[in-house]
Amino acid sequence: MKKTTLIFLTFLIFYSCQKEESKSDFIGNWSATSDTNFDINITFSNDSILIENPVVYYDRNYSTRWKVIGKKIELEEAIWDYKLNLEKDSLLIKHQTDSVYDLSLKRIKNNYGFLENKLGFELRLPKTNEEIIKVENKELFYNIYIGKENKSIIIRTDNNLKSINQIINKRSFLKISKTESNNKKLEKGFKIDTLTIALLSDKSINNNELDSIKSILKDYQIKRFFRIYNNEEYTKKDWKAEINWLGKYEN
C-alpha cells in the first residue's frame, strides 16, 4: 500500500512540474506582429494574464486568471488553442471554436524589440562619429522608418502607413505641424514650415535611396530632415519605455 501511495504521489509531483514548466514558457510580454490585423499586447504572469486591445477594451485593459492544459490556454471567459515555436519566442493563438490561427505574437524583451516588432523589420541604425543631439519639440517631428527586405525598400510610420504615397495622400504629417508663429498655411489651417521629418533608416539603405525619398517629400514643401543614428542608450528593459532619439539635421 505504501509503495502504491508513493508511486501515486510521485506521479502527481511530476505532473504538476510539467504543468508549471509549460506555463513558464509563456511568462513575459508579447505583442501582435505587424502582419496581423490586431493591435494586441499580452503580458503573462504566474497569477494572471493582462490583455491590451484598444479595439475591444477601449481605454482599459483586461486581466484574468489563466492556466495551460495540453495545447490550450484556458482563461476565465475563453479557451484558446495555441502553437509555440521551439525557440519559445513566437506564439500563434486562436479561439478553440475557430479554424484559423489569426493572432501571431512575438515575445518582447525590450523597448527596441517592441518597436521592431511593430515595424515588421530589423532596424539597424547607422553609426556616426559626428556630434548628435536629442530630438526636441517632438510634436513637430514626423518619424519615417525605412528598411529593406529582398532588395525592396520598406516604409513605415508611427500611424501604420506603409509607403511614401500613403503618407503624401493622407497628408498625415500635416496633423503634426501646428504653429501660430508661421504665416505659411496649408489646408485646415495647418502650418508646415517648422515640421521636421525624422528619418530612421536601416544601414542597408544607401545615400542615393535616401536622397530619392527626401526628394519626393521636398516636392510637398518638407524642408527639414533629421537623420537618426545608433546609440546604445536606446534599448531599455522596460518594453514600453519611450526611445529618445539622437541624430543631426541634414539637407
PDB file of C-alpha atoms in Angstrom:
ATOM      1  CA  MET A   1       0.000   0.000   0.000  1.00  0.00           C
ATOM      2  CA  LYS A   2       2.815   2.402   0.913  1.00  0.00           C
ATOM      3  CA  LYS A   3       4.542   1.623  -2.383  1.00  0.00           C
ATOM      4  CA  THR A   4       1.351   2.373  -4.343  1.00  0.00           C
ATOM      5  CA  THR A   5       0.854   5.650  -2.462  1.00  0.00           C
ATOM      6  CA  LEU A   6       4.461   6.675  -3.118  1.00  0.00           C
ATOM      7  CA  ILE A   7       4.101   5.962  -6.845  1.00  0.00           C
ATOM      8  CA  PHE A   8       0.872   7.991  -6.953  1.00  0.00           C
ATOM      9  CA  LEU A   9       2.456  10.957  -5.145  1.00  0.00           C
ATOM     10  CA  THR A  10       5.482  10.816  -7.437  1.00  0.00           C
ATOM     11  CA  PHE A  11       3.153  10.920 -10.449  1.00  0.00           C
ATOM     12  CA  LEU A  12       1.282  13.937  -9.032  1.00  0.00           C
ATOM     13  CA  ILE A  13       4.526  15.834  -8.394  1.00  0.00           C
ATOM     14  CA  PHE A  14       5.805  15.033 -11.873  1.00  0.00           C
ATOM     15  CA  TYR A  15       2.506  16.089 -13.479  1.00  0.00           C
ATOM     16  CA  SER A  16       2.456  19.363 -11.515  1.00  0.00           C
ATOM     17  CA  CYS A  17       6.012  20.155 -12.558  1.00  0.00           C
ATOM     18  CA  GLN A  18       5.078  19.507 -16.167  1.00  0.00           C
ATOM     19  CA  LYS A  19       2.207  21.992 -15.966  1.00  0.00           C
ATOM     20  CA  GLU A  20       4.353  24.616 -14.254  1.00  0.00           C
ATOM     21  CA  GLU A  21       7.106  24.229 -16.833  1.00  0.00           C
ATOM     22  CA  SER A  22       4.580  24.566 -19.626  1.00  0.00           C
ATOM     23  CA  LYS A  23       3.158  27.722 -18.064  1.00  0.00           C
ATOM     24  CA  SER A  24       6.597  29.232 -17.535  1.00  0.00           C
ATOM     25  CA  ASP A  25       7.191  29.109 -21.290  1.00  0.00           C
ATOM     26  CA  PHE A  26       4.691  31.954 -21.686  1.00  0.00           C
ATOM     27  CA  ILE A  27       5.747  34.252 -18.842  1.00  0.00           C
ATOM     28  CA  GLY A  28       6.659  37.680 -20.186  1.00  0.00           C
ATOM     29  CA  ASN A  29       5.494  40.287 -22.670  1.00  0.00           C
ATOM     30  CA  TRP A  30       4.076  39.511 -26.106  1.00  0.00           C
ATOM     31  CA  SER A  31       2.879  41.768 -28.915  1.00  0.00           C
ATOM     32  CA  ALA A  32       0.990  41.139 -32.156  1.00  0.00           C
ATOM     33  CA  THR A  33       3.257  41.033 -35.197  1.00  0.00           C
ATOM     34  CA  SER A  34       2.995  43.649 -37.931  1.00  0.00           C
ATOM     35  CA  ASP A  35       1.399  41.209 -40.398  1.00  0.00           C
ATOM     36  CA  THR A  36      -1.632  40.553 -38.204  1.00  0.00           C
ATOM     37  CA  ASN A  37      -4.826  42.600 -38.235  1.00  0.00           C
ATOM     38  CA  PHE A  38      -4.845  43.014 -34.471  1.00  0.00           C
ATOM     39  CA  ASP A  39      -3.217  45.595 -32.231  1.00  0.00           C
ATOM     40  CA  ILE A  40      -2.814  43.483 -29.112  1.00  0.00           C
ATOM     41  CA  ASN A  41      -0.268  43.281 -26.314  1.00  0.00           C
ATOM     42  CA  ILE A  42      -0.377  40.384 -23.854  1.00  0.00           C
ATOM     43  CA  THR A  43       1.546  40.015 -20.610  1.00  0.00           C
ATOM     44  CA  PHE A  44       1.620  36.573 -18.975  1.00  0.00           C
ATOM     45  CA  SER A  45       2.467  36.411 -15.277  1.00  0.00           C
ATOM     46  CA  ASN A  46       2.136  33.491 -12.873  1.00  0.00           C
ATOM     47  CA  ASP A  47      -1.153  34.674 -11.414  1.00  0.00           C
ATOM     48  CA  SER A  48      -2.829  36.473 -14.304  1.00  0.00           C
ATOM     49  CA  ILE A  49      -2.828  37.460 -17.953  1.00  0.00           C
ATOM     50  CA  LEU A  50      -3.113  41.125 -18.974  1.00  0.00           C
ATOM     51  CA  ILE A  51      -4.553  41.857 -22.425  1.00  0.00           C
ATOM     52  CA  GLU A  52      -4.225  45.280 -24.032  1.00  0.00           C
ATOM     53  CA  ASN A  53      -6.523  45.614 -27.029  1.00  0.00           C
ATOM     54  CA  PRO A  54      -7.729  49.154 -27.772  1.00  0.00           C
ATOM     55  CA  VAL A  55     -10.286  47.885 -30.302  1.00  0.00           C
ATOM     56  CA  VAL A  56     -12.069  45.549 -27.899  1.00  0.00           C
ATOM     57  CA  TYR A  57     -11.361  47.079 -24.497  1.00  0.00           C
ATOM     58  CA  TYR A  58     -11.092  50.749 -25.495  1.00  0.00           C
ATOM     59  CA  ASP A  59      -9.372  52.708 -22.712  1.00  0.00           C
ATOM     60  CA  ARG A  60      -8.996  49.852 -20.265  1.00  0.00           C
ATOM     61  CA  ASN A  61      -7.015  46.649 -20.063  1.00  0.00           C
ATOM     62  CA  TYR A  62      -8.456  43.209 -19.449  1.00  0.00           C
ATOM     63  CA  SER A  63      -6.953  40.991 -16.776  1.00  0.00           C
ATOM     64  CA  THR A  64      -7.969  37.463 -15.815  1.00  0.00           C
ATOM     65  CA  ARG A  65      -6.622  34.197 -14.448  1.00  0.00           C
ATOM     66  CA  TRP A  66      -5.191  31.622 -16.824  1.00  0.00           C
ATOM     67  CA  LYS A  67      -3.774  28.133 -16.994  1.00  0.00           C
ATOM     68  CA  VAL A  68      -2.297  25.794 -19.580  1.00  0.00           C
ATOM     69  CA  ILE A  69      -3.915  22.425 -20.209  1.00  0.00           C
ATOM     70  CA  GLY A  70      -2.331  20.431 -23.002  1.00  0.00           C
ATOM     71  CA  LYS A  71      -2.335  22.608 -26.129  1.00  0.00           C
ATOM     72  CA  LYS A  72      -4.894  25.038 -24.748  1.00  0.00           C
ATOM     73  CA  ILE A  73      -4.689  28.259 -22.747  1.00  0.00           C
ATOM     74  CA  GLU A  74      -7.754  28.470 -20.531  1.00  0.00           C
ATOM     75  CA  LEU A  75      -8.991  31.882 -19.389  1.00  0.00           C
ATOM     76  CA  GLU A  76     -11.996  32.543 -17.184  1.00  0.00           C
ATOM     77  CA  GLU A  77     -14.131  33.550 -20.179  1.00  0.00           C
ATOM     78  CA  ALA A  78     -12.459  31.846 -23.136  1.00  0.00           C
ATOM     79  CA  ILE A  79     -10.287  28.947 -24.235  1.00  0.00           C
ATOM     80  CA  TRP A  80      -7.506  29.407 -26.787  1.00  0.00           C
ATOM     81  CA  ASP A  81      -5.673  26.874 -28.877  1.00  0.00           C
ATOM     82  CA  TYR A  82      -2.009  27.763 -29.254  1.00  0.00           C
ATOM     83  CA  LYS A  83       1.183  26.896 -31.112  1.00  0.00           C
ATOM     84  CA  LEU A  84       4.516  27.827 -29.539  1.00  0.00           C
ATOM     85  CA  ASN A  85       7.706  27.515 -31.593  1.00  0.00           C
ATOM     86  CA  LEU A  86      10.786  25.670 -30.337  1.00  0.00           C
ATOM     87  CA  GLU A  87      12.597  28.911 -29.502  1.00  0.00           C
ATOM     88  CA  LYS A  88       9.569  29.962 -27.428  1.00  0.00           C
ATOM     89  CA  ASP A  89       9.567  33.441 -28.921  1.00  0.00           C
ATOM     90  CA  SER A  90       6.705  33.092 -31.424  1.00  0.00           C
ATOM     91  CA  LEU A  91       3.140  32.279 -30.399  1.00  0.00           C
ATOM     92  CA  LEU A  92       0.058  31.579 -32.529  1.00  0.00           C
ATOM     93  CA  ILE A  93      -3.357  31.825 -30.879  1.00  0.00           C
ATOM     94  CA  LYS A  94      -6.944  31.191 -31.918  1.00  0.00           C
ATOM     95  CA  HIS A  95     -10.243  30.712 -30.126  1.00  0.00           C
ATOM     96  CA  GLN A  96     -10.912  27.000 -29.755  1.00  0.00           C
ATOM     97  CA  THR A  97     -14.001  27.281 -31.995  1.00  0.00           C
ATOM     98  CA  ASP A  98     -12.063  28.970 -34.829  1.00  0.00           C
ATOM     99  CA  SER A  99     -10.341  27.058 -37.606  1.00  0.00           C
ATOM    100  CA  VAL A 100      -7.515  29.514 -38.322  1.00  0.00           C
ATOM    101  CA  TYR A 101      -4.731  30.825 -36.079  1.00  0.00           C
ATOM    102  CA  ASP A 102      -5.379  34.508 -36.755  1.00  0.00           C
ATOM    103  CA  LEU A 103      -3.261  36.043 -33.983  1.00  0.00           C
ATOM    104  CA  SER A 104       0.522  35.943 -34.242  1.00  0.00           C
ATOM    105  CA  LEU A 105       2.518  37.197 -31.252  1.00  0.00           C
ATOM    106  CA  LYS A 106       6.215  37.882 -30.760  1.00  0.00           C
ATOM    107  CA  ARG A 107       7.962  37.701 -27.401  1.00  0.00           C
ATOM    108  CA  ILE A 108       9.210  41.179 -26.485  1.00  0.00           C
ATOM    109  CA  LYS A 109      12.359  41.569 -24.381  1.00  0.00           C
ATOM    110  CA  ASN A 110      12.892  45.331 -24.523  1.00  0.00           C
ATOM    111  CA  ASN A 111      11.533  48.583 -25.921  1.00  0.00           C
ATOM    112  CA  TYR A 112      13.627  48.472 -29.096  1.00  0.00           C
ATOM    113  CA  GLY A 113      12.399  44.965 -29.862  1.00  0.00           C
ATOM    114  CA  PHE A 114       8.852  46.214 -29.304  1.00  0.00           C
ATOM    115  CA  LEU A 115       9.396  48.895 -31.958  1.00  0.00           C
ATOM    116  CA  GLU A 116      10.946  46.469 -34.462  1.00  0.00           C
ATOM    117  CA  ASN A 117       8.046  44.071 -33.997  1.00  0.00           C
ATOM    118  CA  LYS A 118       5.565  46.834 -34.805  1.00  0.00           C
ATOM    119  CA  LEU A 119       7.566  47.856 -37.864  1.00  0.00           C
ATOM    120  CA  GLY A 120       7.934  44.313 -39.131  1.00  0.00           C
ATOM    121  CA  PHE A 121      11.643  44.559 -39.870  1.00  0.00           C
ATOM    122  CA  GLU A 122      15.003  44.842 -38.110  1.00  0.00           C
ATOM    123  CA  LEU A 123      16.042  48.477 -37.773  1.00  0.00           C
ATOM    124  CA  ARG A 124      19.847  48.624 -37.659  1.00  0.00           C
ATOM    125  CA  LEU A 125      20.595  52.299 -37.422  1.00  0.00           C
ATOM    126  CA  PRO A 126      23.928  53.543 -38.786  1.00  0.00           C
ATOM    127  CA  LYS A 127      26.697  54.846 -36.545  1.00  0.00           C
ATOM    128  CA  THR A 128      28.391  58.210 -36.861  1.00  0.00           C
ATOM    129  CA  ASN A 129      31.438  59.876 -35.337  1.00  0.00           C
ATOM    130  CA  GLU A 130      29.848  63.278 -35.718  1.00  0.00           C
ATOM    131  CA  GLU A 131      28.074  65.032 -32.870  1.00  0.00           C
ATOM    132  CA  ILE A 132      24.438  64.017 -32.493  1.00  0.00           C
ATOM    133  CA  ILE A 133      21.733  65.765 -30.490  1.00  0.00           C
ATOM    134  CA  LYS A 134      18.418  64.857 -28.935  1.00  0.00           C
ATOM    135  CA  VAL A 135      15.129  65.336 -30.725  1.00  0.00           C
ATOM    136  CA  GLU A 136      13.476  68.440 -29.290  1.00  0.00           C
ATOM    137  CA  ASN A 137       9.838  69.515 -29.717  1.00  0.00           C
ATOM    138  CA  LYS A 138       8.731  66.009 -30.646  1.00  0.00           C
ATOM    139  CA  GLU A 139       5.290  67.271 -31.619  1.00  0.00           C
ATOM    140  CA  LEU A 140       6.940  68.905 -34.641  1.00  0.00           C
ATOM    141  CA  PHE A 141       8.708  65.711 -35.741  1.00  0.00           C
ATOM    142  CA  TYR A 142       7.215  63.065 -38.022  1.00  0.00           C
ATOM    143  CA  ASN A 143       9.003  59.717 -37.922  1.00  0.00           C
ATOM    144  CA  ILE A 144       9.550  57.727 -41.102  1.00  0.00           C
ATOM    145  CA  TYR A 145      11.151  54.290 -40.656  1.00  0.00           C
ATOM    146  CA  ILE A 146      12.973  52.869 -43.680  1.00  0.00           C
ATOM    147  CA  GLY A 147      14.124  49.280 -44.050  1.00  0.00           C
ATOM    148  CA  LYS A 148      14.871  46.768 -46.766  1.00  0.00           C
ATOM    149  CA  GLU A 149      13.691  43.239 -47.479  1.00  0.00           C
ATOM    150  CA  ASN A 150      14.666  41.173 -50.529  1.00  0.00           C
ATOM    151  CA  LYS A 151      16.223  44.317 -52.036  1.00  0.00           C
ATOM    152  CA  SER A 152      12.900  46.179 -51.746  1.00  0.00           C
ATOM    153  CA  ILE A 153      12.571  49.310 -49.615  1.00  0.00           C
ATOM    154  CA  ILE A 154      10.056  49.173 -46.767  1.00  0.00           C
ATOM    155  CA  ILE A 155       8.412  52.297 -45.368  1.00  0.00           C
ATOM    156  CA  ARG A 156       6.607  52.552 -42.033  1.00  0.00           C
ATOM    157  CA  THR A 157       5.283  55.350 -39.812  1.00  0.00           C
ATOM    158  CA  ASP A 158       4.029  55.551 -36.240  1.00  0.00           C
ATOM    159  CA  ASN A 159       0.445  55.644 -37.550  1.00  0.00           C
ATOM    160  CA  ASN A 160       0.888  52.465 -39.611  1.00  0.00           C
ATOM    161  CA  LEU A 161       1.302  53.954 -43.080  1.00  0.00           C
ATOM    162  CA  LYS A 162       3.355  51.738 -45.390  1.00  0.00           C
ATOM    163  CA  SER A 163       4.507  53.842 -48.331  1.00  0.00           C
ATOM    164  CA  ILE A 164       5.562  57.360 -49.248  1.00  0.00           C
ATOM    165  CA  ASN A 165       2.432  57.612 -51.415  1.00  0.00           C
ATOM    166  CA  GLN A 166       0.226  56.788 -48.434  1.00  0.00           C
ATOM    167  CA  ILE A 167       1.992  59.411 -46.350  1.00  0.00           C
ATOM    168  CA  ILE A 168       1.528  62.056 -49.026  1.00  0.00           C
ATOM    169  CA  ASN A 169      -2.032  61.110 -49.983  1.00  0.00           C
ATOM    170  CA  LYS A 170      -3.217  61.119 -46.389  1.00  0.00           C
ATOM    171  CA  ARG A 171      -1.185  64.253 -45.666  1.00  0.00           C
ATOM    172  CA  SER A 172      -0.718  62.665 -42.258  1.00  0.00           C
ATOM    173  CA  PHE A 173       2.266  64.844 -41.418  1.00  0.00           C
ATOM    174  CA  LEU A 174       0.007  67.902 -41.500  1.00  0.00           C
ATOM    175  CA  LYS A 175      -1.663  66.770 -38.292  1.00  0.00           C
ATOM    176  CA  ILE A 176       1.637  67.231 -36.512  1.00  0.00           C
ATOM    177  CA  SER A 177       2.673  70.586 -37.895  1.00  0.00           C
ATOM    178  CA  LYS A 178       0.787  73.246 -35.943  1.00  0.00           C
ATOM    179  CA  THR A 179       2.218  76.618 -35.019  1.00  0.00           C
ATOM    180  CA  GLU A 180       0.972  80.165 -34.577  1.00  0.00           C
ATOM    181  CA  SER A 181       4.320  81.706 -35.488  1.00  0.00           C
ATOM    182  CA  ASN A 182       4.314  80.919 -39.204  1.00  0.00           C
ATOM    183  CA  ASN A 183       2.294  82.605 -41.918  1.00  0.00           C
ATOM    184  CA  LYS A 184       2.502  79.799 -44.431  1.00  0.00           C
ATOM    185  CA  LYS A 185      -0.794  77.933 -44.148  1.00  0.00           C
ATOM    186  CA  LEU A 186      -1.988  74.673 -45.610  1.00  0.00           C
ATOM    187  CA  GLU A 187      -5.411  73.058 -45.630  1.00  0.00           C
ATOM    188  CA  LYS A 188      -7.445  73.205 -42.405  1.00  0.00           C
ATOM    189  CA  GLY A 189      -5.126  75.873 -41.008  1.00  0.00           C
ATOM    190  CA  PHE A 190      -2.133  73.614 -40.541  1.00  0.00           C
ATOM    191  CA  LYS A 191       1.358  75.052 -40.921  1.00  0.00           C
ATOM    192  CA  ILE A 192       4.257  73.049 -42.266  1.00  0.00           C
ATOM    193  CA  ASP A 193       7.402  75.177 -42.424  1.00  0.00           C
ATOM    194  CA  THR A 194       8.550  74.106 -38.970  1.00  0.00           C
ATOM    195  CA  LEU A 195       7.821  70.403 -39.443  1.00  0.00           C
ATOM    196  CA  THR A 196      10.840  68.090 -39.392  1.00  0.00           C
ATOM    197  CA  ILE A 197      10.877  64.623 -40.907  1.00  0.00           C
ATOM    198  CA  ALA A 198      12.878  62.251 -38.705  1.00  0.00           C
ATOM    199  CA  LEU A 199      14.483  59.611 -40.926  1.00  0.00           C
ATOM    200  CA  LEU A 200      15.119  56.318 -39.141  1.00  0.00           C
ATOM    201  CA  SER A 201      16.866  54.446 -41.906  1.00  0.00           C
ATOM    202  CA  ASP A 202      18.372  50.971 -41.712  1.00  0.00           C
ATOM    203  CA  LYS A 203      22.068  50.911 -42.577  1.00  0.00           C
ATOM    204  CA  SER A 204      21.263  48.829 -45.682  1.00  0.00           C
ATOM    205  CA  ILE A 205      19.666  51.924 -47.267  1.00  0.00           C
ATOM    206  CA  ASN A 206      22.285  53.743 -49.340  1.00  0.00           C
ATOM    207  CA  ASN A 207      22.568  57.515 -49.733  1.00  0.00           C
ATOM    208  CA  ASN A 208      21.022  57.557 -53.206  1.00  0.00           C
ATOM    209  CA  GLU A 209      17.943  55.693 -51.979  1.00  0.00           C
ATOM    210  CA  LEU A 210      17.587  58.038 -49.028  1.00  0.00           C
ATOM    211  CA  ASP A 211      18.049  61.122 -51.215  1.00  0.00           C
ATOM    212  CA  SER A 212      15.302  59.851 -53.512  1.00  0.00           C
ATOM    213  CA  ILE A 213      12.869  59.666 -50.583  1.00  0.00           C
ATOM    214  CA  LYS A 214      13.869  63.143 -49.445  1.00  0.00           C
ATOM    215  CA  SER A 215      13.345  64.500 -52.956  1.00  0.00           C
ATOM    216  CA  ILE A 216       9.761  63.245 -53.058  1.00  0.00           C
ATOM    217  CA  LEU A 217       8.987  64.815 -49.690  1.00  0.00           C
ATOM    218  CA  LYS A 218      10.608  68.108 -50.695  1.00  0.00           C
ATOM    219  CA  ASP A 219       8.059  68.366 -53.505  1.00  0.00           C
ATOM    220  CA  TYR A 220       5.455  68.654 -50.743  1.00  0.00           C
ATOM    221  CA  GLN A 221       7.161  71.564 -49.006  1.00  0.00           C
ATOM    222  CA  ILE A 222       9.041  69.467 -46.470  1.00  0.00           C
ATOM    223  CA  LYS A 223      12.317  71.295 -45.885  1.00  0.00           C
ATOM    224  CA  ARG A 224      13.766  69.906 -42.664  1.00  0.00           C
ATOM    225  CA  PHE A 225      15.205  66.421 -42.212  1.00  0.00           C
ATOM    226  CA  PHE A 226      16.717  64.911 -39.079  1.00  0.00           C
ATOM    227  CA  ARG A 227      18.720  61.700 -39.548  1.00  0.00           C
ATOM    228  CA  ILE A 228      18.600  59.336 -36.572  1.00  0.00           C
ATOM    229  CA  TYR A 229      21.775  57.427 -35.669  1.00  0.00           C
ATOM    230  CA  ASN A 230      22.518  54.455 -33.462  1.00  0.00           C
ATOM    231  CA  ASN A 231      23.058  54.869 -29.717  1.00  0.00           C
ATOM    232  CA  GLU A 232      23.417  52.225 -27.017  1.00  0.00           C
ATOM    233  CA  GLU A 233      21.103  54.158 -24.703  1.00  0.00           C
ATOM    234  CA  TYR A 234      18.030  53.423 -26.831  1.00  0.00           C
ATOM    235  CA  THR A 235      17.431  49.915 -25.511  1.00  0.00           C
ATOM    236  CA  LYS A 236      15.676  49.617 -22.141  1.00  0.00           C
ATOM    237  CA  LYS A 237      14.341  46.554 -20.327  1.00  0.00           C
ATOM    238  CA  ASP A 238      11.045  48.368 -19.846  1.00  0.00           C
ATOM    239  CA  TRP A 239       9.381  47.296 -23.096  1.00  0.00           C
ATOM    240  CA  LYS A 240       7.099  50.349 -23.121  1.00  0.00           C
ATOM    241  CA  ALA A 241       9.874  52.859 -22.378  1.00  0.00           C
ATOM    242  CA  GLU A 242       9.998  55.802 -24.753  1.00  0.00           C
ATOM    243  CA  ILE A 243      13.040  55.964 -27.014  1.00  0.00           C
ATOM    244  CA  ASN A 244      14.747  59.355 -27.008  1.00  0.00           C
ATOM    245  CA  TRP A 245      16.250  59.511 -30.471  1.00  0.00           C
ATOM    246  CA  LEU A 246      19.586  61.147 -31.267  1.00  0.00           C
ATOM    247  CA  GLY A 247      20.676  62.472 -34.632  1.00  0.00           C
ATOM    248  CA  LYS A 248      21.556  65.509 -36.687  1.00  0.00           C
ATOM    249  CA  TYR A 249      19.910  67.785 -39.224  1.00  0.00           C
ATOM    250  CA  GLU A 250      20.579  67.052 -42.880  1.00  0.00           C
ATOM    251  CA  ASN A 251      19.585  68.620 -46.198  1.00  0.00           C
TER     252      ASN A 251
END
